Amino acid sequence: MSTHINAPEGAIAKSILLPGDPLRAKFIAENFLEDAKCFNEVRGMYGFTGSYKGTPVSVMGTGMGQPSLSIYVTELFKDYGVENAIRIGTCGAVSKDIELRDTIIVSSACSDSYLLNQRFGGLHFAPTSDFKLVRTADSIAEKMGIRYCVGSVASSDFFYDINDNWKKWADYGVKGIEMESAELLTLAAQYHRKAMAIMTVSDHILKGGTTTAEERQTTFTNMMKLALETVVEISK
Ligand code: HPA
């Protein structure tokens, strides 16, 4: 048991998928995992452990924003010994080459969050996905034949961006804006674990267009399969 996760020792697998939305965690457990058992309901932040193609895997919500993710992921790394953490979430695209529902395998994450400043002061740190996870996901995505790219995102503290920060990031080749990945990748560096993020484009900030809440919760199956197949591959 940890402060925010009500699971006994050993109830969480070495590899975990981390959607922001706890209902997406439930959806994955019900639709993709065998013998899934719920290990957490505290604050409605559902977590489940089951198996996918014989490989043990957990899935748990993180909530929205870096401070919320930071609480859960710190406890998963520190108290439950999680080794591989893959965020699966949605982002708003800021690149003209990207379409709604495309998949982005996140190689690195910029941020405007003060969380990084509190860790590093005037120094800068580059939150980066684990190369082996990215390489594995890249080759699986290619085999799946889905529309995807590998690139950077920016994790903003603003959903409703009052400063148009996204424009500057877009000028520097960032593919999408979301709100959690930079802290996940930074925590993985702190605890010497492996992490990566995979995004589905739910909105297009540059070109306009959005997906419904229902679509966000249930139809982003490419990303879910890609993350699960990556876990199977790296567990061999
Ligand atoms: N901004 C931040 N986070 C997001 C967005 C966005 O436009 N879309 C999905 N997550």
Tab-separated table of C-alpha atoms and ligand atoms in Angstrom:
chain	number	residue	atom	x	y	z
A	1	MET	CA	0.000	0.000	0.000
A	2	SER	CA	1.192	3.518	-0.763
A	3	THR	CA	-0.394	6.861	0.044
A	4	HIS	CA	-2.610	6.992	-3.058
A	5	ILE	CA	-2.590	3.380	-4.296
A	6	ASN	CA	-4.398	0.755	-2.294
A	7	ALA	CA	-2.628	-2.320	-3.711
A	8	PRO	CA	-0.766	-5.015	-1.786
A	9	GLU	CA	2.874	-5.683	-2.638
A	10	GLY	CA	3.204	-7.715	-5.830
A	11	ALA	CA	-0.216	-6.698	-7.194
A	12	ILE	CA	1.268	-4.431	-9.883
A	13	ALA	CA	3.184	-5.856	-12.867
A	14	LYS	CA	6.707	-4.821	-13.904
A	15	SER	CA	5.243	-3.110	-16.973
A	16	ILE	CA	2.366	-0.637	-16.778
A	17	LEU	CA	0.311	1.339	-19.274
A	18	LEU	CA	-0.665	4.784	-18.036
A	19	PRO	CA	-3.643	6.540	-19.631
A	20	GLY	CA	-4.697	9.871	-18.108
A	21	ASP	CA	-8.314	8.749	-17.890
A	22	PRO	CA	-9.056	5.998	-15.324
A	23	LEU	CA	-12.045	4.901	-17.428
A	24	ARG	CA	-9.666	4.236	-20.301
A	25	ALA	CA	-7.676	2.014	-17.918
A	26	LYS	CA	-10.907	0.116	-17.187
A	27	PHE	CA	-11.682	-0.127	-20.914
A	28	ILE	CA	-8.246	-1.613	-21.648
A	29	ALA	CA	-8.524	-4.087	-18.765
A	30	GLU	CA	-11.987	-5.214	-19.924
A	31	ASN	CA	-11.203	-5.401	-23.628
A	32	PHE	CA	-7.535	-6.371	-23.922
A	33	LEU	CA	-6.353	-8.085	-20.721
A	34	GLU	CA	-6.987	-11.630	-19.557
A	35	ASP	CA	-7.889	-12.269	-15.903
A	36	ALA	CA	-7.727	-8.550	-15.082
A	37	LYS	CA	-8.087	-7.739	-11.390
A	38	CYS	CA	-8.659	-4.248	-10.022
A	39	PHE	CA	-5.881	-3.182	-7.618
A	40	ASN	CA	-6.914	0.418	-7.002
A	41	GLU	CA	-10.100	2.426	-6.681
A	42	VAL	CA	-8.811	5.216	-4.422
A	43	ARG	CA	-10.158	8.550	-5.786
A	44	GLY	CA	-11.607	6.604	-8.722
A	45	MET	CA	-8.109	6.197	-10.157
A	46	TYR	CA	-8.672	2.652	-11.367
A	47	GLY	CA	-5.717	0.289	-11.712
A	48	PHE	CA	-5.852	-3.278	-13.039
A	49	THR	CA	-3.378	-6.123	-13.507
A	50	GLY	CA	-3.901	-8.943	-15.972
A	51	SER	CA	-2.018	-10.447	-18.859
A	52	TYR	CA	-1.732	-9.803	-22.584
A	53	LYS	CA	-0.630	-12.723	-24.767
A	54	GLY	CA	0.756	-14.342	-21.612
A	55	THR	CA	2.753	-11.313	-20.428
A	56	PRO	CA	1.758	-9.745	-17.083
A	57	VAL	CA	0.781	-6.112	-17.527
A	58	SER	CA	-0.915	-3.456	-15.425
A	59	VAL	CA	-2.869	-0.404	-16.501
A	60	MET	CA	-3.747	2.585	-14.333
A	61	GLY	CA	-5.012	6.146	-14.754
A	62	THR	CA	-2.771	9.077	-13.843
A	63	GLY	CA	-5.280	11.939	-13.920
A	64	MET	CA	-4.730	15.081	-15.956
A	65	GLY	CA	-1.610	17.242	-15.671
A	66	GLN	CA	1.924	16.645	-14.485
A	67	PRO	CA	1.361	17.073	-10.706
A	68	SER	CA	-1.317	14.350	-10.710
A	69	LEU	CA	0.813	11.965	-12.813
A	70	SER	CA	3.798	12.744	-10.594
A	71	ILE	CA	2.038	11.454	-7.465
A	72	TYR	CA	0.999	8.119	-9.004
A	73	VAL	CA	4.180	7.451	-10.962
A	74	THR	CA	6.433	8.272	-8.000
A	75	GLU	CA	4.545	5.692	-5.926
A	76	LEU	CA	4.612	3.134	-8.781
A	77	PHE	CA	8.397	3.479	-9.118
A	78	LYS	CA	9.301	3.944	-5.441
A	79	ASP	CA	6.805	1.695	-3.651
A	80	TYR	CA	5.854	-0.898	-6.288
A	81	GLY	CA	9.114	-1.321	-8.246
A	82	VAL	CA	7.561	-0.722	-11.675
A	83	GLU	CA	10.267	-1.081	-14.354
A	84	ASN	CA	8.573	-0.081	-17.631
A	85	ALA	CA	5.993	2.712	-17.785
A	86	ILE	CA	4.233	3.658	-21.011
A	87	ARG	CA	1.939	6.664	-21.045
A	88	ILE	CA	-0.896	6.341	-23.559
A	89	GLY	CA	-2.794	9.554	-24.046
A	90	THR	CA	-4.182	12.125	-26.399
A	91	CYS	CA	-2.640	15.304	-27.736
A	92	GLY	CA	-3.472	18.300	-29.855
A	93	ALA	CA	-1.411	18.286	-33.066
A	94	VAL	CA	0.583	21.372	-34.022
A	95	SER	CA	2.285	20.006	-37.161
A	96	LYS	CA	0.718	20.238	-40.605
A	97	ASP	CA	1.978	16.749	-41.534
A	98	ILE	CA	-0.178	15.152	-38.824
A	99	GLU	CA	-3.862	14.188	-39.097
A	100	LEU	CA	-6.564	13.548	-36.471
A	101	ARG	CA	-6.259	10.013	-34.990
A	102	ASP	CA	-2.586	9.654	-36.042
A	103	THR	CA	-0.269	8.010	-33.522
A	104	ILE	CA	2.828	9.793	-32.187
A	105	ILE	CA	5.573	7.743	-30.553
A	106	VAL	CA	7.105	10.322	-28.230
A	107	SER	CA	10.900	10.530	-28.357
A	108	SER	CA	11.167	13.558	-26.043
A	109	ALA	CA	8.984	16.060	-24.240
A	110	CYS	CA	9.438	19.812	-23.778
A	111	SER	CA	7.564	21.573	-20.994
A	112	ASP	CA	6.504	24.953	-19.633
A	113	SER	CA	5.976	23.417	-16.196
A	114	TYR	CA	7.638	24.782	-13.091
A	115	LEU	CA	8.145	21.182	-11.938
A	116	LEU	CA	11.311	20.996	-14.062
A	117	ASN	CA	12.558	24.351	-12.726
A	118	GLN	CA	12.099	23.117	-9.168
A	119	ARG	CA	14.273	20.088	-9.908
A	120	PHE	CA	16.943	21.769	-12.031
A	121	GLY	CA	16.872	25.493	-11.206
A	122	GLY	CA	18.615	27.349	-14.023
A	123	LEU	CA	19.834	24.127	-15.638
A	124	HIS	CA	17.835	22.533	-18.430
A	125	PHE	CA	16.986	18.842	-18.659
A	126	ALA	CA	15.755	16.974	-21.745
A	127	PRO	CA	13.032	14.453	-20.757
A	128	THR	CA	13.621	11.573	-23.181
A	129	SER	CA	11.851	8.259	-23.818
A	130	ASP	CA	13.852	5.065	-23.418
A	131	PHE	CA	15.500	4.281	-26.757
A	132	LYS	CA	14.785	0.554	-26.665
A	133	LEU	CA	11.086	1.194	-25.999
A	134	VAL	CA	10.948	3.725	-28.853
A	135	ARG	CA	12.805	1.421	-31.253
A	136	THR	CA	10.518	-1.491	-30.361
A	137	ALA	CA	7.343	0.595	-30.716
A	138	ASP	CA	8.598	2.023	-34.014
A	139	SER	CA	9.106	-1.413	-35.567
A	140	ILE	CA	5.724	-2.687	-34.267
A	141	ALA	CA	3.902	0.423	-35.574
A	142	GLU	CA	5.515	-0.081	-38.968
A	143	LYS	CA	4.342	-3.711	-39.055
A	144	MET	CA	0.827	-2.675	-37.962
A	145	GLY	CA	0.683	-0.389	-41.009
A	146	ILE	CA	-0.810	2.513	-39.043
A	147	ARG	CA	-0.301	6.247	-39.678
A	148	TYR	CA	2.339	7.258	-37.129
A	149	CYS	CA	5.479	9.290	-36.554
A	150	VAL	CA	8.243	9.445	-33.946
A	151	GLY	CA	8.888	12.896	-32.519
A	152	SER	CA	8.711	15.366	-29.691
A	153	VAL	CA	5.677	16.670	-27.845
A	154	ALA	CA	5.317	19.477	-25.322
A	155	SER	CA	3.762	18.886	-21.904
A	156	SER	CA	2.014	22.107	-20.960
A	157	ASP	CA	0.415	23.049	-17.654
A	158	PHE	CA	-2.291	24.787	-19.698
A	159	PHE	CA	-5.019	23.003	-21.621
A	160	TYR	CA	-6.502	26.436	-22.362
A	161	ASP	CA	-3.244	28.036	-23.492
A	162	ILE	CA	-3.463	31.788	-22.771
A	163	ASN	CA	0.011	32.523	-24.167
A	164	ASP	CA	-0.058	30.613	-27.473
A	165	ASN	CA	3.110	28.824	-26.341
A	166	TRP	CA	2.297	26.065	-28.822
A	167	LYS	CA	3.254	28.336	-31.739
A	168	LYS	CA	6.858	28.575	-30.602
A	169	TRP	CA	7.099	24.830	-30.012
A	170	ALA	CA	5.512	24.193	-33.435
A	171	ASP	CA	8.191	26.413	-35.033
A	172	TYR	CA	10.793	24.115	-33.485
A	173	GLY	CA	9.270	20.914	-34.889
A	174	VAL	CA	7.214	19.743	-31.910
A	175	LYS	CA	4.393	17.470	-33.131
A	176	GLY	CA	1.763	17.791	-30.426
A	177	ILE	CA	0.762	19.386	-27.129
A	178	GLU	CA	-0.353	17.354	-24.119
A	179	MET	CA	-0.024	17.657	-20.362
A	180	GLU	CA	1.844	14.732	-18.731
A	181	SER	CA	4.750	13.111	-20.617
A	182	ALA	CA	7.651	15.346	-19.512
A	183	GLU	CA	7.134	14.508	-15.828
A	184	LEU	CA	6.837	10.768	-16.581
A	185	LEU	CA	10.126	10.764	-18.517
A	186	THR	CA	11.821	12.858	-15.811
A	187	LEU	CA	10.659	10.515	-13.026
A	188	ALA	CA	11.952	7.534	-15.027
A	189	ALA	CA	15.353	9.256	-15.169
A	190	GLN	CA	15.219	9.978	-11.413
A	191	TYR	CA	14.389	6.373	-10.508
A	192	HIS	CA	16.470	4.760	-13.310
A	193	ARG	CA	13.465	3.084	-14.920
A	194	LYS	CA	12.289	2.883	-18.524
A	195	ALA	CA	9.487	5.068	-19.828
A	196	MET	CA	7.938	6.198	-23.099
A	197	ALA	CA	4.771	7.939	-24.204
A	198	ILE	CA	2.502	7.183	-27.144
A	199	MET	CA	-0.122	9.712	-28.184
A	200	THR	CA	-3.219	9.630	-30.341
A	201	VAL	CA	-4.085	12.943	-31.959
A	202	SER	CA	-7.496	13.886	-30.546
A	203	ASP	CA	-7.505	17.543	-31.641
A	204	HIS	CA	-5.788	19.553	-34.331
A	205	ILE	CA	-4.675	22.875	-32.900
A	206	LEU	CA	-3.212	24.045	-36.228
A	207	LYS	CA	-5.807	22.777	-38.693
A	208	GLY	CA	-8.882	22.526	-36.396
A	209	GLY	CA	-10.957	19.397	-35.772
A	210	THR	CA	-11.600	17.254	-32.733
A	211	THR	CA	-12.822	13.819	-31.629
A	212	THR	CA	-15.689	13.100	-29.228
A	213	ALA	CA	-15.211	12.138	-25.563
A	214	GLU	CA	-16.553	8.668	-26.388
A	215	GLU	CA	-14.039	8.263	-29.212
A	216	ARG	CA	-11.280	9.365	-26.847
A	217	GLN	CA	-12.306	6.758	-24.307
A	218	THR	CA	-12.842	3.795	-26.566
A	219	THR	CA	-11.653	4.077	-30.144
A	220	PHE	CA	-7.949	4.750	-29.811
A	221	THR	CA	-7.216	1.088	-30.149
A	222	ASN	CA	-4.119	1.444	-32.358
A	223	MET	CA	-2.281	3.149	-29.515
A	224	MET	CA	-3.445	0.592	-26.950
A	225	LYS	CA	-2.400	-2.372	-29.126
A	226	LEU	CA	0.918	-0.726	-29.944
A	227	ALA	CA	1.686	-0.198	-26.243
A	228	LEU	CA	0.645	-3.757	-25.302
A	229	GLU	CA	2.633	-5.354	-28.148
A	230	THR	CA	5.653	-3.275	-27.089
A	231	VAL	CA	5.374	-4.631	-23.542
A	232	VAL	CA	5.209	-8.216	-24.882
A	233	GLU	CA	8.261	-7.644	-27.102
A	234	ILE	CA	10.454	-6.069	-24.401
A	235	SER	CA	9.468	-8.776	-21.895
A	236	LYS	CA	10.849	-11.607	-24.089
B	1	HPA	N1	-3.734	20.598	-25.295
B	1	HPA	C1	-3.291	19.965	-24.214
B	1	HPA	N2	-3.550	18.705	-23.981
B	1	HPA	C2	-4.304	18.025	-24.864
B	1	HPA	C3	-4.800	18.637	-25.992
B	1	HPA	C4	-4.499	19.991	-26.217
B	1	HPA	O1	-4.927	20.589	-27.208
B	1	HPA	N3	-5.521	17.712	-26.668
B	1	HPA	C5	-5.461	16.574	-25.959
B	1	HPA	N4	-4.721	16.760	-24.869
